[in-house]
PDB file of C-alpha atoms in Angstrom:
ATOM      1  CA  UNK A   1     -21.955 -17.048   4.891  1.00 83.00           C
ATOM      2  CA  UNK A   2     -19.021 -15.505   6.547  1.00 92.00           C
ATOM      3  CA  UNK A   3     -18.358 -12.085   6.513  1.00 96.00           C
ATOM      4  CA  UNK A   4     -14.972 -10.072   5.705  1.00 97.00           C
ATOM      5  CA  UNK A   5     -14.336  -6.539   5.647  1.00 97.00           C
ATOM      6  CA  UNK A   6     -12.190  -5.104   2.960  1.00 97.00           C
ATOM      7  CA  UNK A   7     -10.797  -2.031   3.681  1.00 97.00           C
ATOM      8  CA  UNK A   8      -8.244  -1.188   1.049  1.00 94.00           C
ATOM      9  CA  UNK A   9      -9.350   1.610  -1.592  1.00 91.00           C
ATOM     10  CA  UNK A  10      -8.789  -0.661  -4.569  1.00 85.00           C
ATOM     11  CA  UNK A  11     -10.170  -3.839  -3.324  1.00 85.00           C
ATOM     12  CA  UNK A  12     -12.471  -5.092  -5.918  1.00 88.00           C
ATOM     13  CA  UNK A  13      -9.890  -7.987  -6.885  1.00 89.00           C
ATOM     14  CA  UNK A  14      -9.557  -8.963  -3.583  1.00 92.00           C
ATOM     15  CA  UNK A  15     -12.892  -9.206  -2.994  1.00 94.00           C
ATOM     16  CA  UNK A  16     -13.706 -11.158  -6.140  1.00 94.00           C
ATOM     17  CA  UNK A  17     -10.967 -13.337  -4.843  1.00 93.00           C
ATOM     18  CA  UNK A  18     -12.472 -13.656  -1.035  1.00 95.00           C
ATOM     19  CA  UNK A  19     -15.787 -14.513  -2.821  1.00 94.00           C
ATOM     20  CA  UNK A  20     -14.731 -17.390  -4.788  1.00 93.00           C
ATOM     21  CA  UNK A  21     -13.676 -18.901  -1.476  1.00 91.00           C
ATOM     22  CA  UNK A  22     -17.287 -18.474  -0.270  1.00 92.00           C
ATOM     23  CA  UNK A  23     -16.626 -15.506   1.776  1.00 94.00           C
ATOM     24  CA  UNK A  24     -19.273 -12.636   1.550  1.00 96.00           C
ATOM     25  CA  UNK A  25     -16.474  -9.405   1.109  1.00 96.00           C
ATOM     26  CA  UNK A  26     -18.046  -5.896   2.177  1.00 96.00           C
ATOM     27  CA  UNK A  27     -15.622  -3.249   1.146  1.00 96.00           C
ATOM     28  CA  UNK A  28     -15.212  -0.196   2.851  1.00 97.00           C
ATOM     29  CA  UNK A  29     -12.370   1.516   2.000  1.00 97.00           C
ATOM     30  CA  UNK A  30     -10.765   3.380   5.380  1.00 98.00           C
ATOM     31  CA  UNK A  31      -8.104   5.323   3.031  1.00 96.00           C
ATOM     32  CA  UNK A  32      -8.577   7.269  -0.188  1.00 96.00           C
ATOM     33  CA  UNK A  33      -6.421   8.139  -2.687  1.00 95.00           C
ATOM     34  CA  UNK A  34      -6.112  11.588  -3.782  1.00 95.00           C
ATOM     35  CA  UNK A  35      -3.986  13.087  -6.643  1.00 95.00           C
ATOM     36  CA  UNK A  36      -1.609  15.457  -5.899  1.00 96.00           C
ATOM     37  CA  UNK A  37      -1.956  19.117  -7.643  1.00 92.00           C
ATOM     38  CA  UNK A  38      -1.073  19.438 -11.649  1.00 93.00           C
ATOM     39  CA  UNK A  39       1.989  21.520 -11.966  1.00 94.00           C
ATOM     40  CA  UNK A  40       3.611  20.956  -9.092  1.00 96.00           C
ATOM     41  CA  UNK A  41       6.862  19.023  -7.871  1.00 97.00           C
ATOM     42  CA  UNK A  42       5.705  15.209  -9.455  1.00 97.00           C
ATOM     43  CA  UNK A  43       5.528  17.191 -12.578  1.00 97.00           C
ATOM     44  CA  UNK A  44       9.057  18.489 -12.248  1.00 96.00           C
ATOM     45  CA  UNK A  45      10.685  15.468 -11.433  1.00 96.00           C
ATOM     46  CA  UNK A  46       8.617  13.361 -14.493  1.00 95.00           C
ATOM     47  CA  UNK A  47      10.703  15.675 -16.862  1.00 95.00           C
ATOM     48  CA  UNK A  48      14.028  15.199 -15.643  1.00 94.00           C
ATOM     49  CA  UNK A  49      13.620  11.535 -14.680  1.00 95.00           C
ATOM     50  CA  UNK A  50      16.708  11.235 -16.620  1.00 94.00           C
ATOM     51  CA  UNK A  51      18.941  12.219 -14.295  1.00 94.00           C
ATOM     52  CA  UNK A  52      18.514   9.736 -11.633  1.00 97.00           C
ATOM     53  CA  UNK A  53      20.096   6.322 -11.607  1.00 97.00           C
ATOM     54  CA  UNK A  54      17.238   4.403  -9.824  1.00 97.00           C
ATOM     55  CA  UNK A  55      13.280   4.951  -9.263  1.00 97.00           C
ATOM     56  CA  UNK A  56      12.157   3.102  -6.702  1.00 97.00           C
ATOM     57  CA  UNK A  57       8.391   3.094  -6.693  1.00 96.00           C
ATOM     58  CA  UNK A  58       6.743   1.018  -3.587  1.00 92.00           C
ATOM     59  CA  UNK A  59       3.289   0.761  -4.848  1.00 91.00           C
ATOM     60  CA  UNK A  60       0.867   0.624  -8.179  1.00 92.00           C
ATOM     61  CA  UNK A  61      -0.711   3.960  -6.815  1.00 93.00           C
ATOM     62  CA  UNK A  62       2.866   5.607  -7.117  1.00 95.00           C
ATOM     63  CA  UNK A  63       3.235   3.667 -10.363  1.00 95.00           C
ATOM     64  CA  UNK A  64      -0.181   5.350 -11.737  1.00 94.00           C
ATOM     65  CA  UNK A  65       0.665   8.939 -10.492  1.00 96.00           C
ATOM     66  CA  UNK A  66       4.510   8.798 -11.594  1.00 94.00           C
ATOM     67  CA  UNK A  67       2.894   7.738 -15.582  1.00 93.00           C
ATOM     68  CA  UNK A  68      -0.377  10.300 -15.542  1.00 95.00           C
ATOM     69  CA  UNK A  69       2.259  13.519 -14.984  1.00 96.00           C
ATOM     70  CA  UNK A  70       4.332  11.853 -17.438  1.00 93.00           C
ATOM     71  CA  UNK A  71       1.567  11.991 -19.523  1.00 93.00           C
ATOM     72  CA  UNK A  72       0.172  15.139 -18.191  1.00 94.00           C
ATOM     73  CA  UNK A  73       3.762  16.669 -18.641  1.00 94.00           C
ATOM     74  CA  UNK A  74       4.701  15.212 -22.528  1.00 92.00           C
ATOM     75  CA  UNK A  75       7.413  14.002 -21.052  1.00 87.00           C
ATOM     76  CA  UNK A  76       9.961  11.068 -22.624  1.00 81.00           C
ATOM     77  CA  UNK A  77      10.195   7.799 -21.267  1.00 77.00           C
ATOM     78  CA  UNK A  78      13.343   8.166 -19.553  1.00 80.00           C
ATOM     79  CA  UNK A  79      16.132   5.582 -20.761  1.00 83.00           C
ATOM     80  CA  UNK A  80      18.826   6.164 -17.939  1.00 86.00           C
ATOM     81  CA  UNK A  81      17.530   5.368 -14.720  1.00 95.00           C
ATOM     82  CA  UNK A  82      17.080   1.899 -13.946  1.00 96.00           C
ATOM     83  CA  UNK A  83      13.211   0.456 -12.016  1.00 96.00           C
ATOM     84  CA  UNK A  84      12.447  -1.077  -9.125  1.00 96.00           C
ATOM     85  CA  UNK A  85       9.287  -2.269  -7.545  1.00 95.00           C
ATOM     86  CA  UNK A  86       7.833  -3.593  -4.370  1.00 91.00           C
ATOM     87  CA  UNK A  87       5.826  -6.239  -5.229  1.00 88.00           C
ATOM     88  CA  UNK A  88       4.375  -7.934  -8.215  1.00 90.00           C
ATOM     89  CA  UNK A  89       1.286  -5.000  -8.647  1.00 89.00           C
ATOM     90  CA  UNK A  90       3.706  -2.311  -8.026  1.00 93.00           C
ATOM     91  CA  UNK A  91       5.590  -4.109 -11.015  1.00 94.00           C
ATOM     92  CA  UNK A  92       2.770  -4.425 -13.092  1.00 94.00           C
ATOM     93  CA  UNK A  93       1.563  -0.535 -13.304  1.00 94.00           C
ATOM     94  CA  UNK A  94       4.812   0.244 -14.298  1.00 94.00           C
ATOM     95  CA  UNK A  95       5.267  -2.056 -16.820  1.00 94.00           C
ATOM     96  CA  UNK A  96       1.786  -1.012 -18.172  1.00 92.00           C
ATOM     97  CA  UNK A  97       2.924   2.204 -18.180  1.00 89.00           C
ATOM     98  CA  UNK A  98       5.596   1.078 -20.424  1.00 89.00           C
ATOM     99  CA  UNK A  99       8.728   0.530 -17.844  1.00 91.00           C
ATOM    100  CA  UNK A 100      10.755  -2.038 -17.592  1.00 93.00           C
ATOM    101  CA  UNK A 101      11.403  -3.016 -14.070  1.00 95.00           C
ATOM    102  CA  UNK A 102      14.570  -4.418 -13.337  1.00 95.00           C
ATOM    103  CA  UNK A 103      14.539  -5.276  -9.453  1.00 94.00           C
ATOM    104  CA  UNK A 104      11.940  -6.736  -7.546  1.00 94.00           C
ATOM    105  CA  UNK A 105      12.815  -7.992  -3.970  1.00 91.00           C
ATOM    106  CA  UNK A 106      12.129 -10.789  -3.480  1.00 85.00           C
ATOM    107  CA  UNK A 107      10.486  -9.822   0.103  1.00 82.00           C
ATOM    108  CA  UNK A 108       7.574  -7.513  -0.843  1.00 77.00           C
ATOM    109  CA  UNK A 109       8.845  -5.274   2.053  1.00 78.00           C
ATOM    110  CA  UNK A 110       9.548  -1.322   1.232  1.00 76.00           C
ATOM    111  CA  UNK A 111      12.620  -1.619   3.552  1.00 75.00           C
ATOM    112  CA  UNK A 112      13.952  -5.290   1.768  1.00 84.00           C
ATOM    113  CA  UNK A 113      13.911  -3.166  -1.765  1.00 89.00           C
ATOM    114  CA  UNK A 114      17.249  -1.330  -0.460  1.00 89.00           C
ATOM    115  CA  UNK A 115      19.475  -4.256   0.107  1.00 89.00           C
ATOM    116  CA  UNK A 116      17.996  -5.189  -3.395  1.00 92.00           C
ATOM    117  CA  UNK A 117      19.229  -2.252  -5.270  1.00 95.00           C
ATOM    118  CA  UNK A 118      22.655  -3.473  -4.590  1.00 93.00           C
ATOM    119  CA  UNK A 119      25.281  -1.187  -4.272  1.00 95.00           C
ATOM    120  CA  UNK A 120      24.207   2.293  -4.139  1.00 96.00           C
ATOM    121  CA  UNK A 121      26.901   4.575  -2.861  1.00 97.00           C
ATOM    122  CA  UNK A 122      26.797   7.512  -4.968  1.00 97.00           C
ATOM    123  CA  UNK A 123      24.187   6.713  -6.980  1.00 97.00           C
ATOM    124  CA  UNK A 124      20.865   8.639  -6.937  1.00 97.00           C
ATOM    125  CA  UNK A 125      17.600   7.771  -6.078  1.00 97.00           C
ATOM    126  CA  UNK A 126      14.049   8.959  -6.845  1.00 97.00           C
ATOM    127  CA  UNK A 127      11.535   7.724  -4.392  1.00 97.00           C
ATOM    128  CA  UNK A 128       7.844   9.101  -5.962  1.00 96.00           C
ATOM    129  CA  UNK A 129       5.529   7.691  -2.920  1.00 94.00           C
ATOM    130  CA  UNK A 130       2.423   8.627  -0.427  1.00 93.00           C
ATOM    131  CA  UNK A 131       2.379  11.429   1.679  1.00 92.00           C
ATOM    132  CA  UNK A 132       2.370   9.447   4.691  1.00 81.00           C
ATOM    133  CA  UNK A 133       5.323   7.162   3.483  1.00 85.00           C
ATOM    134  CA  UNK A 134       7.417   5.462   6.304  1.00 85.00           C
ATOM    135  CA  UNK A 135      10.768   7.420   6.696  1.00 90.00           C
ATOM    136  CA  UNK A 136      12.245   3.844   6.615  1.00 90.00           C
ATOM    137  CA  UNK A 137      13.319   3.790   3.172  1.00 93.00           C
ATOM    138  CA  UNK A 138      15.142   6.858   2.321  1.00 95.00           C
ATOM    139  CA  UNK A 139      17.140   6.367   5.788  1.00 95.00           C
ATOM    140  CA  UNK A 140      18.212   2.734   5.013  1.00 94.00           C
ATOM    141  CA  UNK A 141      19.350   3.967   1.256  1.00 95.00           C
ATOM    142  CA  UNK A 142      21.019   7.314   2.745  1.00 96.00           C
ATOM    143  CA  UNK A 143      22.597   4.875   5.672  1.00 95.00           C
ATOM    144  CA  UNK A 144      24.310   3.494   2.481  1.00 94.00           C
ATOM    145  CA  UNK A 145      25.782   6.391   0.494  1.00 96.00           C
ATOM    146  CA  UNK A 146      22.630   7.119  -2.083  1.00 97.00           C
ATOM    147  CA  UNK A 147      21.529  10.935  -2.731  1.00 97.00           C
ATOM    148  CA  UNK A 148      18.022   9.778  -1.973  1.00 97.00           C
ATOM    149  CA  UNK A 149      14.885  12.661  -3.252  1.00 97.00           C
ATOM    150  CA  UNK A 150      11.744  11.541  -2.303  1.00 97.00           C
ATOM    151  CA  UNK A 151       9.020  13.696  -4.332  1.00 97.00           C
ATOM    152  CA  UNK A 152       4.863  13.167  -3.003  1.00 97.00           C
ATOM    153  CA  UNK A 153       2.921  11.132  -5.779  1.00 97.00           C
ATOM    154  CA  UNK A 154      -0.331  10.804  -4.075  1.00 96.00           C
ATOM    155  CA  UNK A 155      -2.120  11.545  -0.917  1.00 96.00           C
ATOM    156  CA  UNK A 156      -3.613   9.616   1.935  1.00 94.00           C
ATOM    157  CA  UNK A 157      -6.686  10.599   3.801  1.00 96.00           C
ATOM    158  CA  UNK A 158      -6.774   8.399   6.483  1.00 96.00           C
ATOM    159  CA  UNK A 159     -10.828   7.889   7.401  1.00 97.00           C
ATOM    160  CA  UNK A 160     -12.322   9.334   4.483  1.00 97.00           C
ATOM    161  CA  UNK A 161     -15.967  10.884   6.064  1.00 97.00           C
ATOM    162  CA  UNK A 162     -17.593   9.088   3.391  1.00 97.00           C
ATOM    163  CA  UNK A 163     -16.844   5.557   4.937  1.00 98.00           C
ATOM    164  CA  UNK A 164     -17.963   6.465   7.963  1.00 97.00           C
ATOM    165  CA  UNK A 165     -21.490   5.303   8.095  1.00 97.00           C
ATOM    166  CA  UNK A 166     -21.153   2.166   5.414  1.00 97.00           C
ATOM    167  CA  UNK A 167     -18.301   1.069   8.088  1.00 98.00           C
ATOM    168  CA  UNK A 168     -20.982   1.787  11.100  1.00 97.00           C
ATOM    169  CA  UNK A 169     -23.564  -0.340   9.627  1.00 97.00           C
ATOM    170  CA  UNK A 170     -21.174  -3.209   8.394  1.00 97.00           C
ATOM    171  CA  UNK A 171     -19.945  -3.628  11.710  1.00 97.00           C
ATOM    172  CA  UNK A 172     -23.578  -3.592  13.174  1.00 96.00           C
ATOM    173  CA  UNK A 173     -24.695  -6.445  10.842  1.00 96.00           C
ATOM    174  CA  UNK A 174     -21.350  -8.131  11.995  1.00 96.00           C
ATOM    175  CA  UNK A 175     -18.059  -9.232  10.322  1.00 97.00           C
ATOM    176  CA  UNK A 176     -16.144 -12.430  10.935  1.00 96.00           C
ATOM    177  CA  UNK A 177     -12.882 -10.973   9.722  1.00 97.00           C
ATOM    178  CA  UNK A 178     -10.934  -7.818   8.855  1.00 97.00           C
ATOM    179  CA  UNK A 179      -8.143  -7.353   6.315  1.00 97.00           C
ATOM    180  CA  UNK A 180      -5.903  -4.878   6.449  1.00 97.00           C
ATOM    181  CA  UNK A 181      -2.912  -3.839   3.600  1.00 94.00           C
ATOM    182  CA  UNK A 182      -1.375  -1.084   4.930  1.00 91.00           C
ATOM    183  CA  UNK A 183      -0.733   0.829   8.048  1.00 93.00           C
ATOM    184  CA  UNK A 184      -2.810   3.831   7.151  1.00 94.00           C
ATOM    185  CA  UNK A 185      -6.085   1.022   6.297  1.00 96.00           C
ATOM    186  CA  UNK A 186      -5.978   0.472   9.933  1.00 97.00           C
ATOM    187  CA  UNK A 187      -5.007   4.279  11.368  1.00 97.00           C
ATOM    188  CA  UNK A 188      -8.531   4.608   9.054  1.00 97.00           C
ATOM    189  CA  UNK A 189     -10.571   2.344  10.807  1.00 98.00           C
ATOM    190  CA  UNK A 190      -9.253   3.589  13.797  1.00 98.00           C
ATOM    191  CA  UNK A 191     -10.723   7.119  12.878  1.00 97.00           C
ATOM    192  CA  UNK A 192     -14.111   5.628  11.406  1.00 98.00           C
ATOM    193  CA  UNK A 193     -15.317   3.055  13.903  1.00 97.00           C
ATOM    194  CA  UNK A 194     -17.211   4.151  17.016  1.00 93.00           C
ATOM    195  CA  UNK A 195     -15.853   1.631  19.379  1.00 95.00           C
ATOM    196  CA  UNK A 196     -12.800   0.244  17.176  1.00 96.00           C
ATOM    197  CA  UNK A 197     -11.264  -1.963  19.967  1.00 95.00           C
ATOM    198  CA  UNK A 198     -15.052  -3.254  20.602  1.00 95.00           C
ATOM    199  CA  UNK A 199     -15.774  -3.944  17.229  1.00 96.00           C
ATOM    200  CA  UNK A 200     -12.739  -6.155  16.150  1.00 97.00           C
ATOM    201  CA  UNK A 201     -13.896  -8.289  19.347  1.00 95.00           C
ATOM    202  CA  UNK A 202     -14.241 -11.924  18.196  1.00 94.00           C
ATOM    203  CA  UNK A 203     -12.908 -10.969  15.071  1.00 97.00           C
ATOM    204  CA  UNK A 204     -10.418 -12.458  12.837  1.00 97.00           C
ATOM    205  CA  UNK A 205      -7.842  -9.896  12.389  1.00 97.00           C
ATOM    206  CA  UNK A 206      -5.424 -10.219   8.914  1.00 97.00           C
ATOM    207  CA  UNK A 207      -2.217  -8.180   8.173  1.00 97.00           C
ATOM    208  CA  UNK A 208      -0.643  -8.377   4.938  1.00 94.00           C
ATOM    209  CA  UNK A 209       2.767  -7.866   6.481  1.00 92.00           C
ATOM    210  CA  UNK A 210       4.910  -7.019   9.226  1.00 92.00           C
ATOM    211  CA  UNK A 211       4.563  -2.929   9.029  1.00 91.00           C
ATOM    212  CA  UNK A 212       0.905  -3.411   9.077  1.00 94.00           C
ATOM    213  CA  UNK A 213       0.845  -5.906  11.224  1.00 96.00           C
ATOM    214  CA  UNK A 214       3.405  -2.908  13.615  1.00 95.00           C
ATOM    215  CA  UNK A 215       0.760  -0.296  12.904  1.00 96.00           C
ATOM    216  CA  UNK A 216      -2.204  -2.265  14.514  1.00 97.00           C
ATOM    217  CA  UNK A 217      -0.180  -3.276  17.521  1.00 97.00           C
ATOM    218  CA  UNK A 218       0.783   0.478  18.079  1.00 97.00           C
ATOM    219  CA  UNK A 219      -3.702   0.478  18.079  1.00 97.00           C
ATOM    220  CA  UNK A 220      -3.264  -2.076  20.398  1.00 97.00           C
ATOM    221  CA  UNK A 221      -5.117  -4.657  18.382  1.00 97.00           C
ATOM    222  CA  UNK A 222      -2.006  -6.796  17.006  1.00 97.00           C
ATOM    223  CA  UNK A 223      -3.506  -9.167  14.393  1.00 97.00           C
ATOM    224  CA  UNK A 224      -4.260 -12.365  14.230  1.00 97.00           C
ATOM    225  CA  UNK A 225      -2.502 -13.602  11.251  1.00 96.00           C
ATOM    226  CA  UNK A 226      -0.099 -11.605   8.674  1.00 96.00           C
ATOM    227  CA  UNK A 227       0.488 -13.291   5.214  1.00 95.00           C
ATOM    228  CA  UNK A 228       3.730 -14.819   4.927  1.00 92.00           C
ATOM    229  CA  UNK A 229       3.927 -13.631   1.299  1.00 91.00           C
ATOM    230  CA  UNK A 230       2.899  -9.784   1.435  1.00 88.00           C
ATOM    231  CA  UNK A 231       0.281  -9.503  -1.199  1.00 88.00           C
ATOM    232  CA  UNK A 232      -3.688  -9.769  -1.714  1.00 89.00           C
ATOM    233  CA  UNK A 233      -3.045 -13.339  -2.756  1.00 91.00           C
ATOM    234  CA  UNK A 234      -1.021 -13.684   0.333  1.00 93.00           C
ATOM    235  CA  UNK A 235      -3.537 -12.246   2.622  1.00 94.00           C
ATOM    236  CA  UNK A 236      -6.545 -14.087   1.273  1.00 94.00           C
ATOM    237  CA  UNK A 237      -4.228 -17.883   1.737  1.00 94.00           C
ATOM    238  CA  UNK A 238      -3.379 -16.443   4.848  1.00 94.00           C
ATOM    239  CA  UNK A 239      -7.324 -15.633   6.122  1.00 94.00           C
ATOM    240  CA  UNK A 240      -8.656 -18.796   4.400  1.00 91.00           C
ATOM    241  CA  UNK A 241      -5.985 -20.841   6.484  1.00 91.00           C
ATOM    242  CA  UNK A 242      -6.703 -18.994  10.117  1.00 91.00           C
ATOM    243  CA  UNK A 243     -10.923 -19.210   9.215  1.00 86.00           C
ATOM    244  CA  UNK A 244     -10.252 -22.801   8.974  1.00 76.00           C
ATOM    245  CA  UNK A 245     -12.720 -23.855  10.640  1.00 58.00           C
ATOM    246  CA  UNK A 246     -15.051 -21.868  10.747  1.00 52.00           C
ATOM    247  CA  UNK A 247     -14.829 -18.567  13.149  1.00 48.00           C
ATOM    248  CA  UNK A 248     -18.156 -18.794  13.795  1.00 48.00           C
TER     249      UNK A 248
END
């Protein structure tokens, strides 16, 4: 049976996914998600959410933080400010969180989300998002007259220690492909893997989009495939296509 390394945090539906196609997923996640500190600036912004006329949140991690300091905070579902969300998980955290999202692009790009808003000049917009969030969004939305105020939901940690020696002895036993959703999934296996250019040697490399796909050329291991549509079900269509036939 082939093998395919997950290396998203939350990958357990991807793998189930990868396994109904006959793959054998390991997952090893190469990021991990930390909450940021109770009290602090999420939790001011989740009480005056109010007085912004767009959220913009760019993935169901934001989603999750942006409703537990609501929660946390006993703060009101805000009736104002109007939702949008990259992609369809992003969209579904929020709404089961209880938001209804009005806008998402129809690219599942973080950058394609600020020609979606329409016009924004003078409007203001809350970006809740990772620590290690490009610096693309916020410029493009400034660039076109929005009083942009990006506020940290969660943190990264790029290589998490604890990965370290699952990811050693997965790529030992061998892997026949690698997926990767996000630029800091690869920066992770970067920091992990002994030999990370020798490792992914002979092995199918999958982006889910085009700012992944950037990050692992900047490693200087561009991929072998990125998904034309930028989700897990994208990515998994995408690998089962380039595996076909076999890789090994």
């Amino acid at each position: 049976m082939r093998r395919v390394l997950v290396t998203r945090p939350d990958g357990r539906e991807l793998c189930a996914k990868l396994r109904a196609l006959g793959w054998e997923a390991v997952a090893i996640p190469t990021v991990a998600i930390m909450p940021v500190e109770p009290g602090g600036d999420l939790d001011r912004v989740a009480r005056r959410l109010e007085a912004y006329d767009w959220i913009v949140v760019t993935s169901a991690h934001g989603a999750q933080a942006l409703a537990a300091a609501l929660a946390r905070t006993g703060a009101p579902r805000p009736t104002r400010p109007r939702w949008a969300a990259v992609g369809p998980a992003t969209a579904r955290a929020l709404q089961a969180a209880g938001v209804q999202v009005a806008v998402v692009p129809a690219r599942y790009l973080t950058a394609a989300v600020a020609e979606a808003l329409g016009p924004v000049d003078g409007l203001t917009v809350l970006l809740p998002r990772a620590d290690a969030a490009s610096p693309e969004l916020p410029r493009r939305l400034r660039a076109r007259g929005a009083q942009v105020e990006e506020v940290v939901a969660y943190r990264t940690v790029e290589g998490p220690e604890r990965s370290r020696l699952p990811l050693q002895r997965a790529l030992t036993d061998g892997i026949d492909a690698a997926l990767f959703t996000s630029p800091s999934t690869a920066r992770g296996f970067w920091r992990l893997a002994p030999e990370p250019q020798r490792a992914l040697a002979g092995v199918l490399v999958a982006a889910i989009g085009p700012v992944t796909a950037g990050a692992l050329r900047a490693l200087g291991r561009p991929p072998d495939v990125v998904a034309a549509e930028h989700t897990a079900d994208g990515l998994v269509a995408a690998l089962a296509e380039a595996a076909s036939p076999p890789v090994r």
